[in-house]
mmCIF file of C-alpha atoms in Angstrom:
data_model
loop_
_atom_site.group_PDB
_atom_site.id
_atom_site.type_symbol
_atom_site.label_atom_id
_atom_site.label_comp_id
_atom_site.label_asym_id
_atom_site.label_seq_id
_atom_site.Cartn_x
_atom_site.Cartn_y
_atom_site.Cartn_z
ATOM 1 C CA UNK O 1 0.000 0.000 0.000
ATOM 2 C CA UNK O 2 1.437 3.388 -1.003
ATOM 3 C CA UNK O 3 0.156 6.705 0.363
ATOM 4 C CA UNK O 4 1.244 10.113 -0.928
ATOM 5 C CA UNK O 5 0.617 13.758 0.044
ATOM 6 C CA UNK O 6 0.533 15.991 -3.028
ATOM 7 C CA UNK O 7 1.092 19.754 -2.916
ATOM 8 C CA UNK O 8 -0.949 22.312 -4.836
ATOM 9 C CA UNK O 9 1.624 22.418 -7.629
ATOM 10 C CA UNK O 10 1.341 18.652 -8.129
ATOM 11 C CA UNK O 11 4.642 17.678 -6.504
ATOM 12 C CA UNK O 12 4.689 14.826 -4.000
ATOM 13 C CA UNK O 13 5.514 16.155 -0.539
ATOM 14 C CA UNK O 14 5.368 12.962 1.514
ATOM 15 C CA UNK O 15 5.207 9.375 0.292
ATOM 16 C CA UNK O 16 5.028 6.263 2.387
ATOM 17 C CA UNK O 17 4.874 2.671 1.251
ATOM 18 C CA UNK O 18 4.075 -0.308 3.449
ATOM 19 C CA UNK O 19 3.683 -3.998 2.783
ATOM 20 C CA UNK O 20 0.151 -5.188 3.441
ATOM 21 C CA UNK O 21 -1.220 -8.682 3.389
ATOM 22 C CA UNK O 22 -4.743 -9.824 4.135
ATOM 23 C CA UNK O 23 -5.970 -13.400 4.245
ATOM 24 C CA UNK O 24 -9.388 -14.210 2.815
ATOM 25 C CA UNK O 25 -11.198 -17.362 3.864
ATOM 26 C CA UNK O 26 -12.966 -19.219 1.052
ATOM 27 C CA UNK O 27 -15.451 -21.545 2.748
ATOM 28 C CA UNK O 28 -17.563 -21.663 -0.432
ATOM 29 C CA UNK O 29 -14.702 -22.876 -2.616
ATOM 30 C CA UNK O 30 -16.086 -26.028 -4.232
ATOM 31 C CA UNK O 31 -15.578 -27.668 -7.635
ATOM 32 C CA UNK O 32 -18.982 -26.378 -8.795
ATOM 33 C CA UNK O 33 -18.907 -22.893 -7.231
ATOM 34 C CA UNK O 34 -19.484 -19.708 -9.253
ATOM 35 C CA UNK O 35 -15.962 -18.434 -9.923
ATOM 36 C CA UNK O 36 -17.049 -14.952 -11.049
ATOM 37 C CA UNK O 37 -19.258 -14.430 -7.987
ATOM 38 C CA UNK O 38 -16.490 -15.628 -5.685
ATOM 39 C CA UNK O 39 -14.013 -13.285 -7.376
ATOM 40 C CA UNK O 40 -16.330 -10.324 -6.869
ATOM 41 C CA UNK O 41 -16.731 -11.264 -3.196
ATOM 42 C CA UNK O 42 -12.938 -11.303 -2.723
ATOM 43 C CA UNK O 43 -12.593 -7.858 -4.309
ATOM 44 C CA UNK O 44 -15.421 -6.567 -2.109
ATOM 45 C CA UNK O 45 -13.628 -7.809 1.020
ATOM 46 C CA UNK O 46 -10.292 -6.364 -0.143
ATOM 47 C CA UNK O 47 -10.833 -2.812 -1.468
ATOM 48 C CA UNK O 48 -7.075 -2.460 -2.140
ATOM 49 C CA UNK O 49 -7.370 -4.984 -4.993
ATOM 50 C CA UNK O 50 -8.291 -3.162 -8.221
ATOM 51 C CA UNK O 51 -11.068 -4.516 -10.399
ATOM 52 C CA UNK O 52 -8.531 -4.990 -13.210
ATOM 53 C CA UNK O 53 -7.126 -7.948 -11.246
ATOM 54 C CA UNK O 54 -10.364 -9.949 -11.592
ATOM 55 C CA UNK O 55 -8.990 -12.245 -14.364
ATOM 56 C CA UNK O 56 -5.910 -13.069 -12.251
ATOM 57 C CA UNK O 57 -8.008 -13.853 -9.177
ATOM 58 C CA UNK O 58 -10.387 -15.999 -11.226
ATOM 59 C CA UNK O 59 -7.397 -17.933 -12.599
ATOM 60 C CA UNK O 60 -6.101 -18.584 -9.076
ATOM 61 C CA UNK O 61 -9.539 -19.756 -7.927
ATOM 62 C CA UNK O 62 -9.743 -22.225 -10.816
ATOM 63 C CA UNK O 63 -6.268 -23.473 -9.949
ATOM 64 C CA UNK O 64 -7.353 -24.009 -6.311
ATOM 65 C CA UNK O 65 -10.469 -25.817 -7.520
ATOM 66 C CA UNK O 66 -8.411 -28.158 -9.689
ATOM 67 C CA UNK O 67 -5.911 -28.776 -6.905
ATOM 68 C CA UNK O 68 -8.677 -29.448 -4.373
ATOM 69 C CA UNK O 69 -10.332 -31.854 -6.803
ATOM 70 C CA UNK O 70 -7.076 -33.749 -7.359
ATOM 71 C CA UNK O 71 -6.126 -33.910 -3.671
ATOM 72 C CA UNK O 72 -6.263 -37.507 -2.375
ATOM 73 C CA UNK O 73 -8.683 -38.175 0.503
ATOM 74 C CA UNK O 74 -6.932 -37.601 3.794
ATOM 75 C CA UNK O 75 -6.924 -40.213 6.483
ATOM 76 C CA UNK O 76 -8.285 -39.252 9.878
ATOM 77 C CA UNK O 77 -5.320 -40.903 11.538
ATOM 78 C CA UNK O 78 -2.191 -38.708 11.646
ATOM 79 C CA UNK O 79 0.698 -39.985 9.522
ATOM 80 C CA UNK O 80 3.393 -41.873 11.346
ATOM 81 C CA UNK O 81 6.638 -39.879 11.431
ATOM 82 C CA UNK O 82 9.816 -41.544 10.302
ATOM 83 C CA UNK O 83 13.460 -40.887 10.991
ATOM 84 C CA UNK O 84 14.077 -39.964 7.368
ATOM 85 C CA UNK O 85 11.402 -37.235 7.313
ATOM 86 C CA UNK O 86 9.112 -38.996 4.852
ATOM 87 C CA UNK O 87 6.111 -36.759 5.643
ATOM 88 C CA UNK O 88 7.697 -33.465 4.476
ATOM 89 C CA UNK O 89 8.974 -35.140 1.317
ATOM 90 C CA UNK O 90 5.525 -36.519 0.582
ATOM 91 C CA UNK O 91 4.007 -33.059 1.045
ATOM 92 C CA UNK O 92 6.512 -31.634 -1.433
ATOM 93 C CA UNK O 93 5.562 -34.292 -3.969
ATOM 94 C CA UNK O 94 1.879 -33.546 -3.477
ATOM 95 C CA UNK O 95 2.560 -29.862 -4.156
ATOM 96 C CA UNK O 96 4.428 -30.680 -7.349
ATOM 97 C CA UNK O 97 1.776 -33.125 -8.574
ATOM 98 C CA UNK O 98 -1.049 -30.762 -7.703
ATOM 99 C CA UNK O 99 -0.245 -28.353 -10.534
ATOM 100 C CA UNK O 100 -1.980 -28.973 -13.865
ATOM 101 C CA UNK O 101 -2.524 -32.714 -13.774
ATOM 102 C CA UNK O 102 -4.458 -32.712 -17.051
ATOM 103 C CA UNK O 103 -4.346 -33.218 -19.974
ATOM 104 C CA UNK O 104 -0.673 -34.295 -20.158
ATOM 105 C CA UNK O 105 -0.442 -36.739 -17.244
ATOM 106 C CA UNK O 106 -0.055 -39.804 -19.471
ATOM 107 C CA UNK O 107 1.735 -38.058 -22.346
ATOM 108 C CA UNK O 108 4.783 -36.836 -20.441
ATOM 109 C CA UNK O 109 5.751 -39.358 -17.751
ATOM 110 C CA UNK O 110 8.635 -38.462 -15.425
ATOM 111 C CA UNK O 111 11.929 -39.604 -17.014
ATOM 112 C CA UNK O 112 13.358 -42.719 -15.391
ATOM 113 C CA UNK O 113 11.315 -42.086 -12.236
ATOM 114 C CA UNK O 114 14.008 -39.804 -10.818
ATOM 115 C CA UNK O 115 12.735 -36.534 -9.265
ATOM 116 C CA UNK O 116 14.073 -33.292 -10.697
ATOM 117 C CA UNK O 117 15.745 -30.648 -8.513
ATOM 118 C CA UNK O 118 16.698 -27.032 -9.122
ATOM 119 C CA UNK O 119 20.223 -27.838 -7.952
ATOM 120 C CA UNK O 120 20.679 -29.966 -11.098
ATOM 121 C CA UNK O 121 19.440 -27.320 -13.549
ATOM 122 C CA UNK O 122 22.937 -26.778 -15.015
ATOM 123 C CA UNK O 123 23.207 -30.515 -15.742
ATOM 124 C CA UNK O 124 19.814 -30.433 -17.455
ATOM 125 C CA UNK O 125 21.052 -27.505 -19.559
ATOM 126 C CA UNK O 126 24.114 -29.471 -20.684
ATOM 127 C CA UNK O 127 21.899 -32.444 -21.603
ATOM 128 C CA UNK O 128 19.983 -30.183 -24.024
ATOM 129 C CA UNK O 129 23.107 -30.119 -26.230
ATOM 130 C CA UNK O 130 23.621 -33.906 -26.290
ATOM 131 C CA UNK O 131 21.944 -36.623 -28.371
ATOM 132 C CA UNK O 132 18.201 -36.832 -28.999
ATOM 133 C CA UNK O 133 17.415 -39.213 -26.141
ATOM 134 C CA UNK O 134 19.275 -37.041 -23.636
ATOM 135 C CA UNK O 135 17.503 -33.918 -24.885
ATOM 136 C CA UNK O 136 14.112 -35.545 -24.350
ATOM 137 C CA UNK O 137 15.201 -36.672 -20.875
ATOM 138 C CA UNK O 138 16.417 -33.177 -20.028
ATOM 139 C CA UNK O 139 13.157 -31.518 -21.090
ATOM 140 C CA UNK O 140 11.311 -34.096 -18.993
ATOM 141 C CA UNK O 141 13.257 -33.064 -15.894
ATOM 142 C CA UNK O 142 12.697 -29.370 -16.599
ATOM 143 C CA UNK O 143 9.006 -30.108 -17.088
ATOM 144 C CA UNK O 144 8.872 -31.661 -13.613
ATOM 145 C CA UNK O 145 10.258 -28.412 -12.201
ATOM 146 C CA UNK O 146 7.819 -26.259 -14.181
ATOM 147 C CA UNK O 147 4.822 -28.207 -12.916
ATOM 148 C CA UNK O 148 5.504 -26.931 -9.396
ATOM 149 C CA UNK O 149 4.565 -23.221 -9.109
ATOM 150 C CA UNK O 150 7.212 -22.644 -6.421
ATOM 151 C CA UNK O 151 9.934 -23.208 -9.048
ATOM 152 C CA UNK O 152 8.630 -20.856 -11.740
ATOM 153 C CA UNK O 153 10.141 -17.667 -10.295
ATOM 154 C CA UNK O 154 13.653 -19.088 -10.257
ATOM 155 C CA UNK O 155 13.277 -20.727 -13.659
ATOM 156 C CA UNK O 156 12.111 -17.418 -15.120
ATOM 157 C CA UNK O 157 15.437 -15.867 -14.080
ATOM 158 C CA UNK O 158 17.403 -18.549 -15.952
ATOM 159 C CA UNK O 159 17.251 -17.071 -19.433
ATOM 160 C CA UNK O 160 19.869 -19.529 -20.715
ATOM 161 C CA UNK O 161 17.643 -22.551 -20.073
ATOM 162 C CA UNK O 162 14.506 -20.900 -21.436
ATOM 163 C CA UNK O 163 16.394 -19.678 -24.492
ATOM 164 C CA UNK O 164 17.697 -23.194 -25.167
ATOM 165 C CA UNK O 165 14.167 -24.624 -24.840
ATOM 166 C CA UNK O 166 12.825 -22.002 -27.239
ATOM 167 C CA UNK O 167 15.568 -22.759 -29.763
ATOM 168 C CA UNK O 168 14.974 -26.510 -29.607
ATOM 169 C CA UNK O 169 11.248 -25.970 -30.031
ATOM 170 C CA UNK O 170 11.821 -24.156 -33.305
ATOM 171 C CA UNK O 171 14.527 -26.456 -34.622
ATOM 172 C CA UNK O 172 13.064 -29.875 -33.778
ATOM 173 C CA UNK O 173 9.292 -29.401 -33.542
ATOM 174 C CA UNK O 174 8.781 -31.082 -36.914
ATOM 175 C CA UNK O 175 10.963 -34.111 -36.171
ATOM 176 C CA UNK O 176 10.664 -34.917 -32.451
ATOM 177 C CA UNK O 177 7.117 -35.029 -31.080
ATOM 178 C CA UNK O 178 7.998 -36.018 -27.492
ATOM 179 C CA UNK O 179 10.537 -33.221 -27.202
ATOM 180 C CA UNK O 180 8.006 -30.738 -28.600
ATOM 181 C CA UNK O 181 5.303 -31.810 -26.138
ATOM 182 C CA UNK O 182 7.663 -31.488 -23.168
ATOM 183 C CA UNK O 183 8.806 -27.982 -24.127
ATOM 184 C CA UNK O 184 5.329 -26.681 -24.967
ATOM 185 C CA UNK O 185 4.064 -28.028 -21.653
ATOM 186 C CA UNK O 186 6.896 -26.178 -19.851
ATOM 187 C CA UNK O 187 5.773 -22.852 -21.320
ATOM 188 C CA UNK O 188 2.142 -23.819 -20.724
ATOM 189 C CA UNK O 189 2.901 -23.994 -16.998
ATOM 190 C CA UNK O 190 4.245 -20.427 -17.127
ATOM 191 C CA UNK O 191 1.161 -19.254 -19.033
ATOM 192 C CA UNK O 192 -1.109 -20.283 -16.138
ATOM 193 C CA UNK O 193 -0.016 -17.111 -14.283
ATOM 194 C CA UNK O 194 -0.352 -13.663 -15.848
ATOM 195 C CA UNK O 195 2.883 -12.394 -14.281
ATOM 196 C CA UNK O 196 4.820 -14.770 -16.562
ATOM 197 C CA UNK O 197 3.019 -13.745 -19.763
ATOM 198 C CA UNK O 198 5.826 -11.319 -20.774
ATOM 199 C CA UNK O 199 8.154 -14.328 -20.778
ATOM 200 C CA UNK O 200 5.853 -16.146 -23.223
ATOM 201 C CA UNK O 201 5.813 -13.055 -25.429
ATOM 202 C CA UNK O 202 9.580 -12.620 -25.230
ATOM 203 C CA UNK O 203 10.220 -16.097 -26.635
ATOM 204 C CA UNK O 204 7.375 -15.719 -29.188
ATOM 205 C CA UNK O 205 5.768 -18.986 -28.134
ATOM 206 C CA UNK O 206 2.288 -17.912 -29.222
ATOM 207 C CA UNK O 207 3.393 -17.023 -32.740
ATOM 208 C CA UNK O 208 5.307 -20.285 -33.033
ATOM 209 C CA UNK O 209 2.297 -22.366 -31.959
ATOM 210 C CA UNK O 210 0.055 -20.677 -34.517
ATOM 211 C CA UNK O 211 2.595 -21.401 -37.266
ATOM 212 C CA UNK O 212 3.104 -24.971 -36.079
ATOM 213 C CA UNK O 213 -0.633 -25.690 -35.934
ATOM 214 C CA UNK O 214 -1.008 -24.348 -39.471
ATOM 215 C CA UNK O 215 1.854 -26.593 -40.591
ATOM 216 C CA UNK O 216 0.339 -29.683 -38.956
ATOM 217 C CA UNK O 217 -3.073 -28.951 -40.513
ATOM 218 C CA UNK O 218 -1.451 -28.606 -43.933
ATOM 219 C CA UNK O 219 0.421 -31.875 -43.440
ATOM 220 C CA UNK O 220 -2.791 -33.593 -42.328
ATOM 221 C CA UNK O 221 -4.602 -32.428 -45.477
ATOM 222 C CA UNK O 222 -1.699 -33.669 -47.605
ATOM 223 C CA UNK O 223 -1.804 -37.094 -45.951
ATOM 224 C CA UNK O 224 -5.573 -37.306 -46.396
ATOM 225 C CA UNK O 225 -5.197 -36.454 -50.084
ATOM 226 C CA UNK O 226 -2.587 -39.188 -50.531
ATOM 227 C CA UNK O 227 -4.855 -41.649 -48.732
ATOM 228 C CA UNK O 228 -7.864 -40.690 -50.868
ATOM 229 C CA UNK O 229 -5.855 -41.007 -54.090
ATOM 230 C CA UNK O 230 -4.607 -44.427 -53.023
ATOM 231 C CA UNK O 231 -8.124 -45.591 -52.207
ATOM 232 C CA UNK O 232 -9.356 -44.437 -55.618
ATOM 233 C CA UNK O 233 -6.531 -46.303 -57.345
ATOM 234 C CA UNK O 234 -7.313 -49.450 -55.372
ATOM 235 C CA UNK O 235 -11.010 -49.248 -56.318
ATOM 236 C CA UNK O 236 -10.135 -48.669 -59.970
ATOM 237 C CA UNK O 237 -7.703 -51.590 -59.895
ATOM 238 C CA UNK O 238 -10.375 -53.894 -58.452
ATOM 239 C CA UNK O 239 -12.876 -52.805 -61.126
ATOM 240 C CA UNK O 240 -10.372 -53.580 -63.893
ATOM 241 C CA UNK O 241 -9.715 -57.026 -62.449
ATOM 242 C CA UNK O 242 -13.449 -57.799 -62.241
#
C-alpha cells in the first residue's frame, strides 16, 4: 500500500509505502462454485485490490479448484513420522503433482522415475546439447520443475535454459514429437499465471504455436489427399480385375 501527500503544484511532498497482506477465507470454494461471484466477493472484502485484477483472481480460484479436486482423501489418523522425514517429502511431492494434472499426465511421464531438482538445472542444460534421447530426458526433468509453481520464479530468471528450450522448439518441432510436447508443456505452466506472460511473449511462443498448428493442418490435409488417391486407385484396380 502506497500513500502520498501531493502539494498544490502537483509535486509529491510525503510518500510512504508499506507492505500489506490480508488473508481471505474461502469456505464456499467447491468444484462447482461460481468463480465470477467468488471473485467479486474477494474484491469486495479487499478494497485495495483493483477490479482490473479480476482475471488473475479468477485464474487462481480455478487453480485451487483443480488442486482441491485432485487432492487424495486424507486419512483421519495422523501420519506416522519416520526418521528420514518422509512426511515433508511426501508433502513436497503432493505440491508438485497438484499443478496442472491434465491433460498431459499420461503423455509426459517423469523420465526414469528420478525426481528433478533445481540444484541440477545446469546438468539439465548441458543435456539439451547432447543426443536426442538425452535432450528428451532433459526436457522431462525441466518439465517436472515447471509443474511446481514454487519453481517458476527461479526458472524465469534462468534465461539460458529458457532460451535453449525455445531454440529446440523451433529447430526440432517437426521431427521430435515427445521433445516438442515437453517444451510446450513447460511454457504452458508459465502461461497459467499472468505475471509470466511477458516471458511467453519474449520467446514468441504464441506465434510459433500458430505457425506450427497451421503446418500440422497442412500436413494432415496432404496425408488425407494421398490416402484418398490411393483408395481411388485401389477401387479402380479392383474394377479392372473384375
